[in-house]
């Protein structure tokens, strides 16, 4: 029987690349996102590998529980929907940007997990894959709440595993570094020139690289749980700790 993956944030970037890759491998897809026309276009392109498209804002708790409860059991939940907003220092940020990141990256991800986990536990089968970020482990100026939300995702993933101890349900955390997608356009609120500067002169990760990683993680034998993976473009690494001198 064909396996089913539910992908949040399927309308762009990593989620879109995952939809295409899993479709190529014969999986059934349930595609979630806010942009109806993009979901419809993807469904048209991928044909009957798409079992359903769900127009859903993951921040809306009631809608998440209502709409995901209507879906058939899934083998994989890919919690990918998320965003960064702004790169301002903490004392300058627009507080509503912090709310949006917390509501999406933390609360939305927990709602989707809570909505789908019971059927996985009941069937003693399933896999939750959470997309975090290197920003969850490695701080940078302006990363403030975005990095904080991704640190939450990592620790939440580990704690889920603790809750699921003794069951066959798997949980994995994937932390990509710099990847070219709509991410920076969203972060800089539509400023495409500023977004392009992020990737200028580099060979960043592509959404397809993340899709390959997700596909590998969920296709390990059932007795193997990949706890966490961090990946970066070769051109990205760390800098020395900052020291301010008088
Ligand atoms: P994109 O901006 O290209 O895609 C983000 C996706 O999330 C879109 O499909 C968007 O769909 C969806 N989304 C955003 N908010 C909501 C919401 N409230 N409800 C439902 N869906 C939502 O970014 P990426 O593909 O790059 O990012 C995917 C994930 O990877 C994010 O969690 C991001 O934080 C993380 N990440 C990105 C990195 C990068 O450098 N690009 C690196 C590390 C992690 P729609 O607008 O239609 O709702
Ligand atoms: C996205 C990667 O470095 O822009 O999570 O935070 S970074």
XYZ file of N, CA and C and ligand atoms in Angstrom:
793
model
N 0.830 -1.202 0.000
C 0.000 0.000 0.000
C 0.868 1.257 0.000
N 0.391 2.288 -0.718
C 1.178 3.515 -0.789
C 1.190 4.222 0.556
N 2.342 4.772 0.888
C 2.442 5.509 2.150
C 2.005 6.959 1.933
N 1.552 7.579 3.030
C 1.050 8.953 2.948
C 1.892 9.887 3.799
N 2.228 11.040 3.233
C 2.925 12.087 3.986
C 2.069 13.346 3.975
N 1.907 13.960 5.133
C 1.240 15.260 5.222
C 2.328 16.309 5.395
N 2.344 17.273 4.484
C 3.406 18.290 4.468
C 2.812 19.649 4.773
N 3.242 20.283 5.858
C 2.811 21.660 6.089
C 3.794 22.594 5.385
N 3.248 23.675 4.821
C 4.116 24.587 4.059
C 4.523 23.980 2.728
N 3.540 23.388 2.041
C 3.834 22.707 0.757
C 3.817 23.666 -0.423
N 3.476 24.931 -0.180
C 3.296 25.866 -1.301
C 4.589 26.501 -1.786
N 5.693 26.265 -1.085
C 6.957 26.910 -1.478
C 8.130 26.118 -0.906
N 9.315 26.483 -1.348
C 10.569 26.045 -0.731
C 10.675 24.564 -0.427
N 11.062 24.250 0.802
C 11.344 22.862 1.202
C 10.109 21.976 1.045
N 8.962 22.501 1.472
C 7.732 21.703 1.452
C 7.349 21.326 0.027
N 7.500 22.287 -0.866
C 7.201 22.057 -2.275
C 8.158 21.013 -2.860
N 9.435 21.137 -2.539
C 10.429 20.174 -3.045
C 10.155 18.784 -2.480
N 9.748 18.717 -1.219
C 9.419 17.419 -0.616
C 8.219 16.812 -1.325
N 7.210 17.625 -1.611
C 6.009 17.118 -2.301
C 6.414 16.477 -3.629
N 7.246 17.172 -4.391
C 7.661 16.648 -5.706
C 8.461 15.352 -5.565
N 9.386 15.338 -4.598
C 10.245 14.148 -4.458
C 9.428 12.934 -3.988
N 8.596 13.137 -2.975
C 7.802 12.017 -2.469
C 6.812 11.541 -3.537
N 6.270 12.467 -4.329
C 5.353 12.074 -5.414
C 6.096 11.192 -6.420
N 7.334 11.592 -6.731
C 8.126 10.794 -7.695
C 8.352 9.378 -7.189
N 8.419 9.241 -5.857
C 8.642 7.915 -5.272
C 7.333 7.187 -4.977
N 6.223 7.739 -5.454
C 4.961 7.017 -5.376
C 4.188 7.169 -4.075
N 4.559 8.166 -3.272
C 3.809 8.387 -2.030
C 2.512 9.136 -2.320
N 1.528 8.967 -1.427
C 0.333 9.814 -1.431
C 0.643 11.059 -0.615
N 0.143 12.198 -1.071
C 0.452 13.468 -0.413
C -0.795 14.157 0.117
N -0.672 14.725 1.306
C -1.675 15.684 1.784
C -0.917 16.997 1.944
N -1.333 17.988 1.181
C -0.568 19.238 1.085
C -1.269 20.352 1.852
N -0.524 20.990 2.732
C -1.100 22.024 3.601
C -0.385 23.356 3.380
N -1.167 24.420 3.309
C -0.595 25.764 3.195
C -1.734 26.768 3.163
N -1.360 28.046 3.143
C -2.409 29.072 3.128
C -2.791 29.494 1.717
N -1.859 29.373 0.755
C -2.116 29.913 -0.583
C -2.832 28.884 -1.474
N -4.153 29.077 -1.571
C -5.020 28.136 -2.280
C -4.561 27.874 -3.711
N -4.248 28.961 -4.417
C -3.941 28.779 -5.859
C -2.669 27.964 -6.045
N -1.719 28.113 -5.142
C -0.485 27.318 -5.241
C -0.754 25.842 -4.931
N -1.606 25.613 -3.952
C -1.954 24.217 -3.626
C -2.646 23.569 -4.808
N -3.562 24.343 -5.411
C -4.308 23.798 -6.558
C -3.379 23.506 -7.726
N -2.439 24.419 -7.973
C -1.508 24.233 -9.097
C -0.652 22.989 -8.865
N -0.210 22.807 -7.627
C 0.632 21.645 -7.319
C -0.179 20.355 -7.458
N -1.419 20.422 -7.018
C -2.284 19.239 -7.148
C -2.494 18.883 -8.620
N -2.691 19.910 -9.423
C -2.895 19.676 -10.856
C -1.639 19.046 -11.467
N -0.485 19.559 -11.035
C 0.775 19.065 -11.598
C 1.074 17.630 -11.156
N 0.805 17.333 -9.885
C 1.213 16.027 -9.352
C 0.121 14.965 -9.482
N -1.062 15.398 -9.875
C -2.144 14.449 -10.194
C -2.620 13.657 -9.000
N -2.918 12.367 -9.240
C -3.608 11.613 -8.176
C -2.669 11.130 -7.070
N -1.395 11.541 -7.093
C -0.563 11.297 -5.908
C -1.007 12.224 -4.771
N -1.738 13.297 -5.126
C -2.227 14.221 -4.095
C -3.608 13.755 -3.641
N -3.696 13.261 -2.411
C -5.001 12.811 -1.897
C -5.850 13.997 -1.496
N -5.195 15.051 -0.989
C -5.972 16.204 -0.532
C -5.077 17.426 -0.437
N -5.703 18.580 -0.651
C -5.031 19.842 -0.324
C -5.832 20.477 0.810
N -5.121 21.049 1.756
C -5.797 21.621 2.924
C -5.351 23.075 3.058
N -6.291 23.980 2.818
C -5.986 25.400 2.978
C -6.096 25.711 4.467
N -4.964 25.966 5.066
C -4.946 26.030 6.530
C -3.821 26.935 7.008
N -4.164 27.787 7.960
C -3.156 28.576 8.661
C -2.836 27.811 9.946
N -1.613 27.319 10.068
C -1.306 26.454 11.222
C -1.397 27.190 12.562
N -1.515 28.532 12.503
C -1.651 29.292 13.761
C -3.057 29.186 14.339
N -3.997 28.745 13.497
C -5.397 28.692 13.909
C -5.689 27.324 14.560
N -5.645 27.317 15.885
C -5.721 26.039 16.604
C -6.977 25.246 16.263
N -8.123 25.931 16.308
C -9.384 25.219 16.032
C -9.390 24.627 14.640
N -8.938 25.431 13.677
C -8.940 24.965 12.276
C -7.991 23.783 12.108
N -6.837 23.830 12.770
C -5.881 22.716 12.651
C -6.542 21.429 13.122
N -7.148 21.467 14.309
C -7.730 20.231 14.854
C -8.908 19.763 14.004
N -9.702 20.739 13.544
C -10.866 20.364 12.735
C -10.436 19.772 11.392
N -9.556 20.464 10.705
C -9.239 20.056 9.322
C -8.312 18.844 9.281
N -7.410 18.722 10.247
C -6.521 17.559 10.202
C -7.238 16.305 10.692
N -8.242 16.489 11.549
C -9.018 15.326 12.015
C -9.783 14.691 10.859
N -10.107 15.494 9.848
C -10.853 14.993 8.682
C -9.993 14.150 7.750
N -8.672 14.185 7.947
C -7.776 13.492 7.019
C -7.609 12.013 7.415
N -7.335 11.144 6.426
C -7.055 9.747 6.763
C -5.732 9.661 7.514
N -5.447 8.521 8.178
C -4.189 8.381 8.906
C -2.988 8.626 8.002
N -1.955 9.252 8.544
C -0.757 9.502 7.725
C 0.428 8.728 8.297
N 1.338 8.350 7.418
C 2.557 7.655 7.851
C 3.613 8.649 8.324
N 3.632 9.823 7.667
C 4.625 10.834 8.035
C 3.943 12.193 8.149
N 4.218 12.881 9.242
C 3.854 14.298 9.370
C 5.135 15.093 9.217
N 5.205 15.926 8.180
C 6.367 16.806 8.012
C 5.979 18.206 8.462
N 6.434 18.568 9.660
C 6.188 19.898 10.213
C 7.240 20.849 9.657
N 6.880 21.479 8.541
C 7.841 22.317 7.820
C 7.431 23.786 7.787
N 6.122 24.062 7.870
C 5.653 25.454 7.759
C 6.350 26.316 8.802
N 6.865 27.445 8.368
C 7.541 28.312 9.325
C 8.146 29.498 8.626
N 8.650 30.414 9.427
C 9.199 31.643 8.843
C 10.043 32.416 9.849
N 10.897 33.280 9.277
C 11.589 34.298 10.071
C 11.054 35.643 9.596
N 10.940 36.585 10.522
C 10.523 37.934 10.146
C 11.499 38.931 10.747
N 12.171 39.687 9.883
C 13.064 40.748 10.337
C 14.415 40.235 10.806
N 15.344 41.194 10.921
C 16.700 40.876 11.370
C 17.170 42.003 12.291
N 16.184 42.609 12.944
C 16.485 43.749 13.822
C 16.990 43.254 15.165
N 17.799 44.099 15.862
C 18.143 43.736 17.234
C 16.889 43.729 18.113
N 16.943 42.951 19.170
C 15.753 42.694 19.996
C 15.042 43.965 20.460
N 15.790 45.024 20.713
C 15.158 46.235 21.252
C 14.452 47.057 20.174
N 14.589 46.640 18.930
C 13.990 47.410 17.837
C 12.890 46.676 17.104
N 12.681 45.409 17.444
C 11.785 44.615 16.592
C 10.345 45.063 16.713
N 9.599 44.733 15.675
C 8.165 44.894 15.712
C 7.634 43.681 16.487
N 7.011 43.924 17.616
C 6.613 42.826 18.503
C 5.636 41.861 17.809
N 4.907 42.371 16.832
C 3.972 41.467 16.148
C 4.735 40.438 15.299
N 5.963 40.786 14.866
C 6.794 39.797 14.162
C 7.160 38.646 15.101
N 7.489 38.998 16.329
C 7.803 37.935 17.311
C 6.582 37.042 17.532
N 5.419 37.683 17.660
C 4.185 36.893 17.849
C 3.986 35.922 16.687
N 4.166 36.444 15.473
C 3.917 35.595 14.289
C 4.865 34.404 14.260
N 6.141 34.642 14.582
C 7.109 33.524 14.562
C 6.785 32.504 15.652
N 6.442 32.990 16.827
C 6.108 32.060 17.921
C 4.831 31.290 17.574
N 3.848 32.016 17.055
C 2.556 31.376 16.739
C 2.700 30.338 15.632
N 3.573 30.600 14.669
C 3.723 29.675 13.535
C 4.708 28.558 13.871
N 5.946 28.964 14.197
C 7.042 27.985 14.314
C 6.911 27.104 15.552
N 6.332 27.668 16.611
C 6.182 26.877 17.842
C 4.748 26.358 17.970
N 3.800 27.302 18.078
C 2.445 26.858 18.414
C 1.819 26.054 17.269
N 1.989 26.545 16.034
C 1.411 25.838 14.878
C 1.961 24.425 14.775
N 3.274 24.320 14.994
C 3.910 22.989 14.899
C 3.382 22.055 15.994
N 3.174 22.600 17.185
C 2.656 21.733 18.258
C 1.195 21.346 17.989
N 0.414 22.272 17.407
C -0.996 21.933 17.109
C -1.048 20.768 16.107
N -0.257 20.888 15.034
C -0.304 19.836 13.990
C 0.136 18.496 14.586
N 1.144 18.556 15.440
C 1.642 17.325 16.054
C 0.570 16.708 16.951
N -0.018 17.544 17.778
C -1.035 17.044 18.720
C -2.251 16.506 17.969
N -2.561 17.119 16.821
C -3.734 16.681 16.045
C -3.502 15.308 15.411
N -2.272 15.014 14.995
C -2.039 13.769 14.236
C -1.409 12.643 15.050
N -0.832 12.989 16.198
C -0.125 11.962 16.965
C -1.032 10.833 17.487
N -2.254 11.131 17.934
C -3.078 10.046 18.490
C -3.265 8.880 17.519
N -3.511 9.188 16.233
C -3.718 8.070 15.290
C -2.422 7.298 15.062
N -1.277 7.965 15.194
C 0.001 7.241 15.044
C 0.202 6.303 16.240
N -0.072 6.825 17.429
C 0.107 6.021 18.646
C -0.854 4.835 18.617
N -2.074 5.108 18.202
C -3.080 4.037 18.147
C -2.655 2.924 17.182
N -2.071 3.316 16.052
C -1.647 2.311 15.063
C -0.247 1.773 15.364
N 0.411 2.392 16.364
C 1.795 2.048 16.701
C 2.697 2.130 15.469
N 2.509 3.213 14.742
C 3.250 3.395 13.492
C 3.145 4.858 13.072
N 4.241 5.389 12.564
C 4.214 6.772 12.077
C 5.542 7.462 12.340
N 5.667 8.647 11.782
C 6.942 9.371 11.879
C 6.641 10.869 11.842
N 7.115 11.579 12.841
C 6.999 13.043 12.853
C 8.376 13.605 12.520
N 8.429 14.400 11.458
C 9.707 15.020 11.072
C 9.554 16.526 11.225
N 10.373 17.102 12.079
C 10.280 18.525 12.371
C 11.446 19.280 11.737
N 11.111 20.340 11.033
C 12.164 21.165 10.423
C 12.530 22.305 11.377
N 13.774 22.263 11.814
C 14.305 23.340 12.657
C 15.224 24.201 11.831
N 16.360 24.544 12.417
C 17.324 25.398 11.697
C 18.632 25.405 12.467
N 19.720 25.679 11.752
C 20.986 25.925 12.456
C 20.818 27.107 13.415
N 19.859 28.000 13.101
C 19.610 29.154 13.977
C 19.139 28.720 15.363
N 18.663 27.481 15.479
C 18.243 26.975 16.786
C 19.418 26.585 17.668
N 20.594 26.428 17.073
C 21.781 26.036 17.846
C 22.840 27.128 17.878
N 22.908 27.901 16.796
C 24.005 28.857 16.629
C 23.444 30.257 16.525
N 23.647 31.079 17.565
C 23.051 32.417 17.546
C 23.724 33.349 16.544
N 22.977 34.327 16.056
C 23.559 35.402 15.240
C 22.757 36.668 15.495
N 23.386 37.835 15.287
C 22.677 39.091 15.557
C 21.401 39.178 14.725
N 20.304 39.453 15.377
C 19.021 39.566 14.686
C 18.264 38.253 14.615
N 18.902 37.178 15.078
C 18.232 35.868 15.052
C 17.265 35.696 16.211
N 17.442 36.503 17.225
C 16.682 36.482 18.499
C 15.520 35.461 18.594
N 14.315 35.891 18.302
C 13.180 34.979 18.515
C 13.126 33.860 17.464
N 13.558 34.143 16.242
C 13.564 33.059 15.238
C 14.410 31.888 15.741
N 15.644 32.186 16.181
C 16.517 31.129 16.713
C 15.875 30.444 17.915
N 15.224 31.254 18.750
C 14.553 30.688 19.928
C 13.460 29.697 19.540
N 12.705 30.042 18.494
C 11.624 29.117 18.095
C 12.201 27.806 17.581
N 13.334 27.873 16.894
C 13.905 26.647 16.331
C 14.587 25.808 17.424
N 15.122 26.470 18.449
C 15.643 25.719 19.604
C 14.493 24.965 20.265
N 13.335 25.600 20.334
C 12.152 24.909 20.858
C 11.863 23.655 20.043
N 11.912 23.787 18.734
C 11.564 22.640 17.869
C 12.514 21.471 18.128
N 13.793 21.782 18.342
C 14.744 20.693 18.597
C 14.414 19.991 19.918
N 14.202 20.790 20.958
C 13.965 20.177 22.274
C 12.606 19.484 22.314
N 11.619 20.067 21.634
C 10.296 19.436 21.549
C 10.411 18.072 20.865
N 11.236 18.009 19.830
C 11.409 16.747 19.098
C 11.983 15.679 20.025
N 12.992 16.045 20.801
C 13.604 15.073 21.716
C 12.603 14.649 22.796
N 11.842 15.609 23.293
C 10.866 15.276 24.339
C 9.729 14.413 23.795
N 9.371 14.620 22.541
C 8.360 13.744 21.932
C 8.858 12.309 21.943
N 10.138 12.136 21.607
C 10.709 10.786 21.606
C 10.602 10.172 22.995
N 10.827 11.000 24.012
C 10.729 10.481 25.380
C 9.304 10.018 25.671
N 8.328 10.808 25.244
C 6.924 10.412 25.457
C 6.599 9.129 24.705
N 7.201 8.975 23.527
C 6.852 7.849 22.646
C 7.670 6.603 22.942
N 8.501 6.680 23.983
C 9.343 5.528 24.323
C 8.473 4.271 24.475
N 8.888 3.215 23.818
C 8.100 1.975 23.896
C 7.150 1.811 22.725
N 6.920 2.895 21.978
C 6.085 2.767 20.777
C 6.999 2.740 19.553
N 6.415 2.402 18.415
C 7.205 2.331 17.175
C 7.188 3.663 16.413
N 6.530 4.681 16.996
C 6.429 5.977 16.315
C 7.769 6.711 16.401
N 8.223 7.228 15.258
C 9.545 7.851 15.205
C 9.443 9.383 15.154
N 10.485 10.027 15.625
C 10.548 11.499 15.582
C 11.943 11.915 15.149
N 12.009 12.816 14.195
C 13.309 13.294 13.722
C 13.307 14.813 13.630
N 14.479 15.365 13.850
C 14.676 16.822 13.786
C 15.726 17.111 12.726
N 15.378 17.985 11.783
C 16.328 18.322 10.711
C 16.601 19.827 10.758
N 17.886 20.168 10.844
C 18.275 21.571 10.996
C 19.132 22.022 9.815
N 18.497 22.634 8.814
C 19.285 23.148 7.688
C 19.904 24.507 8.008
N 21.020 24.766 7.338
C 21.584 26.118 7.347
C 21.028 26.887 6.157
N 21.816 27.832 5.653
C 21.349 28.747 4.606
C 20.886 28.011 3.334
N 19.632 28.211 3.009
C 19.052 27.559 1.831
C 18.250 28.585 1.043
N 18.379 28.547 -0.269
C 17.670 29.542 -1.086
C 16.248 29.077 -1.376
N 15.310 29.918 -0.965
C 13.875 29.644 -1.144
C 13.193 31.005 -1.042
N 11.916 31.015 -0.694
C 11.258 32.314 -0.483
C 11.517 32.838 0.928
N 12.283 32.067 1.706
C 12.523 32.379 3.113
C 12.972 33.835 3.339
N 13.983 34.285 2.565
C 14.524 35.636 2.809
C 13.575 36.719 2.304
N 12.832 36.413 1.232
C 11.822 37.381 0.759
C 10.771 37.597 1.844
N 10.421 36.507 2.511
C 9.433 36.617 3.602
C 10.067 37.381 4.763
N 11.310 37.012 5.084
C 11.991 37.665 6.226
C 12.074 39.169 6.006
N 12.384 39.578 4.760
C 12.534 41.008 4.463
C 11.269 41.593 3.835
N 10.171 40.943 4.072
C 8.834 41.457 3.745
C 8.709 41.932 2.301
N 9.175 41.078 1.393
C 8.986 41.353 -0.034
C 10.117 42.127 -0.679
N 11.146 42.498 0.078
C 12.294 43.221 -0.501
C 13.213 42.202 -1.199
N 12.981 42.027 -2.514
C 13.673 40.952 -3.226
C 15.171 41.227 -3.365
N 15.553 42.510 -3.462
C 16.991 42.824 -3.596
C 17.731 42.450 -2.317
N 17.132 42.822 -1.208
C 17.744 42.491 0.091
C 17.817 40.974 0.264
N 16.760 40.315 -0.159
C 16.720 38.842 -0.043
C 17.828 38.230 -0.897
N 18.018 38.756 -2.096
C 19.035 38.195 -3.004
C 20.439 38.354 -2.416
N 20.666 39.433 -1.667
C 21.986 39.677 -1.053
C 22.410 38.539 -0.122
N 21.430 37.898 0.494
C 21.724 36.816 1.445
C 22.501 35.700 0.743
N 22.178 35.459 -0.526
C 22.755 34.315 -1.249
C 23.849 34.736 -2.237
N 24.100 36.053 -2.323
C 25.042 36.567 -3.325
C 26.429 35.935 -3.153
N 26.986 35.422 -4.249
C 28.347 34.886 -4.215
C 28.477 33.567 -3.465
N 27.353 32.922 -3.189
C 27.420 31.643 -2.459
C 26.750 30.547 -3.276
N 26.974 29.352 -2.848
C 26.275 28.204 -3.426
C 25.470 27.573 -2.287
N 24.281 28.145 -2.031
C 23.511 27.739 -0.839
C 22.883 26.360 -1.002
N 22.363 25.828 0.086
C 21.523 24.631 -0.020
C 20.322 24.959 -0.899
N 19.816 23.934 -1.563
C 18.591 24.070 -2.375
C 17.476 23.325 -1.646
N 16.231 23.720 -1.872
C 15.114 22.975 -1.280
C 15.207 21.474 -1.572
N 15.725 21.121 -2.746
C 15.850 19.698 -3.119
C 16.815 18.968 -2.182
N 17.834 19.686 -1.664
C 18.766 19.044 -0.727
C 18.037 18.652 0.562
N 17.137 19.523 0.977
C 16.385 19.231 2.216
C 15.421 18.069 1.938
N 14.804 18.098 0.757
C 13.857 17.026 0.415
C 14.567 15.668 0.420
N 15.762 15.611 -0.159
C 16.528 14.351 -0.173
C 16.814 13.886 1.251
N 17.104 14.837 2.119
C 17.410 14.501 3.519
C 16.174 13.951 4.219
N 15.045 14.625 4.020
C 13.791 14.158 4.642
C 13.472 12.756 4.119
N 13.644 12.575 2.811
C 13.305 11.274 2.220
C 14.186 10.166 2.796
N 15.470 10.473 2.963
C 16.393 9.476 3.529
C 15.995 9.141 4.975
N 15.686 10.191 5.747
C 15.341 10.005 7.164
C 14.123 9.088 7.328
N 13.103 9.302 6.506
C 11.869 8.515 6.709
C 11.959 7.131 6.079
N 13.000 6.904 5.288
C 13.128 5.595 4.650
C 14.202 4.718 5.282
N 14.609 5.044 6.495
C 15.475 4.126 7.245
C 14.613 2.920 7.668
N 15.255 1.788 7.939
C 14.458 0.636 8.409
C 13.705 0.998 9.696
N 12.576 0.324 9.942
C 11.689 0.731 11.043
C 12.338 0.716 12.433
N 13.460 -0.030 12.589
C 14.081 -0.058 13.923
C 15.064 1.101 14.111
N 15.220 1.956 13.087
C 16.206 3.054 13.163
C 15.484 4.389 13.292
N 15.839 5.159 14.318
C 15.311 6.517 14.464
C 16.451 7.519 14.298
N 16.383 8.318 13.248
C 17.360 9.411 13.108
C 16.879 10.534 14.032
N 17.634 10.803 15.077
C 17.200 11.818 16.042
C 17.325 13.229 15.478
N 18.491 13.511 14.901
C 18.747 14.890 14.459
C 19.789 14.910 13.355
N 19.583 15.808 12.425
C 20.560 16.025 11.350
C 20.737 17.531 11.183
N 21.995 17.970 11.082
C 22.271 19.368 10.758
C 23.028 19.394 9.440
N 22.598 20.243 8.527
C 23.302 20.351 7.239
C 23.455 21.813 6.855
N 24.568 22.095 6.193
C 24.863 23.471 5.774
C 25.481 23.432 4.384
N 25.431 24.550 3.677
C 26.242 24.617 2.461
C 27.716 24.609 2.856
N 28.561 24.090 1.985
C 29.999 24.051 2.289
C 30.516 25.464 2.561
N 29.924 26.446 1.903
C 30.424 27.820 2.046
C 29.981 28.498 3.344
N 29.251 27.760 4.182
C 28.824 28.342 5.456
C 29.490 27.568 6.592
N 30.045 28.304 7.576
C 30.517 27.627 8.795
C 30.397 28.634 9.935
N 31.221 28.505 10.984
C 31.057 29.356 12.148
C 32.143 30.426 12.185
N 31.891 31.439 12.944
C 32.906 32.462 13.170
C 33.341 32.389 14.631
N 34.405 33.112 14.959
C 34.854 33.133 16.353
C 33.813 33.837 17.222
N 33.808 33.543 18.534
C 32.916 34.271 19.436
C 33.275 35.753 19.383
N 32.261 36.583 19.412
C 32.486 38.021 19.292
C 33.030 38.585 20.600
N 34.031 39.431 20.517
C 34.562 40.113 21.709
C 34.515 41.610 21.440
N 33.816 42.331 22.280
C 33.767 43.791 22.129
C 34.921 44.397 22.915
N 35.749 45.187 22.284
C 36.904 45.793 22.975
C 36.711 47.291 23.089
N 37.128 47.840 24.209
C 37.045 49.291 24.418
C 38.073 49.977 23.542
P 9.515 29.352 2.242
O 9.173 30.751 2.630
O 9.976 29.110 0.849
O 8.279 28.380 2.557
C 7.610 28.476 3.790
C 6.325 27.655 3.738
O 5.670 27.764 5.011
C 5.354 28.152 2.691
O 4.821 27.030 2.010
C 4.264 28.826 3.495
O 3.017 28.638 2.850
C 4.296 28.037 4.794
N 3.734 28.779 5.928
C 4.220 29.900 6.508
N 3.384 30.316 7.469
C 2.341 29.437 7.488
C 1.149 29.354 8.253
N 0.855 30.239 9.201
N 0.300 28.324 8.000
C 0.578 27.415 7.042
N 1.691 27.456 6.288
C 2.557 28.460 6.506
O 10.645 28.897 3.287
P 11.498 27.538 3.388
O 10.963 26.491 2.527
O 12.915 27.929 3.275
O 11.244 27.190 4.923
C 10.598 26.002 5.357
C 10.991 25.758 6.801
O 12.401 25.611 6.878
C 10.651 26.894 7.763
O 10.241 26.305 8.983
C 11.975 27.637 7.935
O 12.043 28.285 9.168
C 12.947 26.488 7.855
N 14.312 26.794 7.460
C 14.611 27.536 6.337
C 15.938 27.763 5.992
C 16.341 28.594 4.826
O 17.485 29.115 4.803
N 15.516 28.739 3.797
C 17.033 27.159 6.765
C 16.597 26.430 7.923
C 15.299 26.242 8.226
P 1.838 29.719 2.732
O 2.476 31.068 2.710
O 1.128 29.347 1.472
O 1.024 29.460 3.937
C 17.265 29.793 8.232
C 18.750 29.832 8.281
O 20.732 31.245 9.055
O 18.866 32.412 8.026
O 16.763 29.083 9.305
O 18.665 31.522 10.232
S 19.255 31.326 8.952
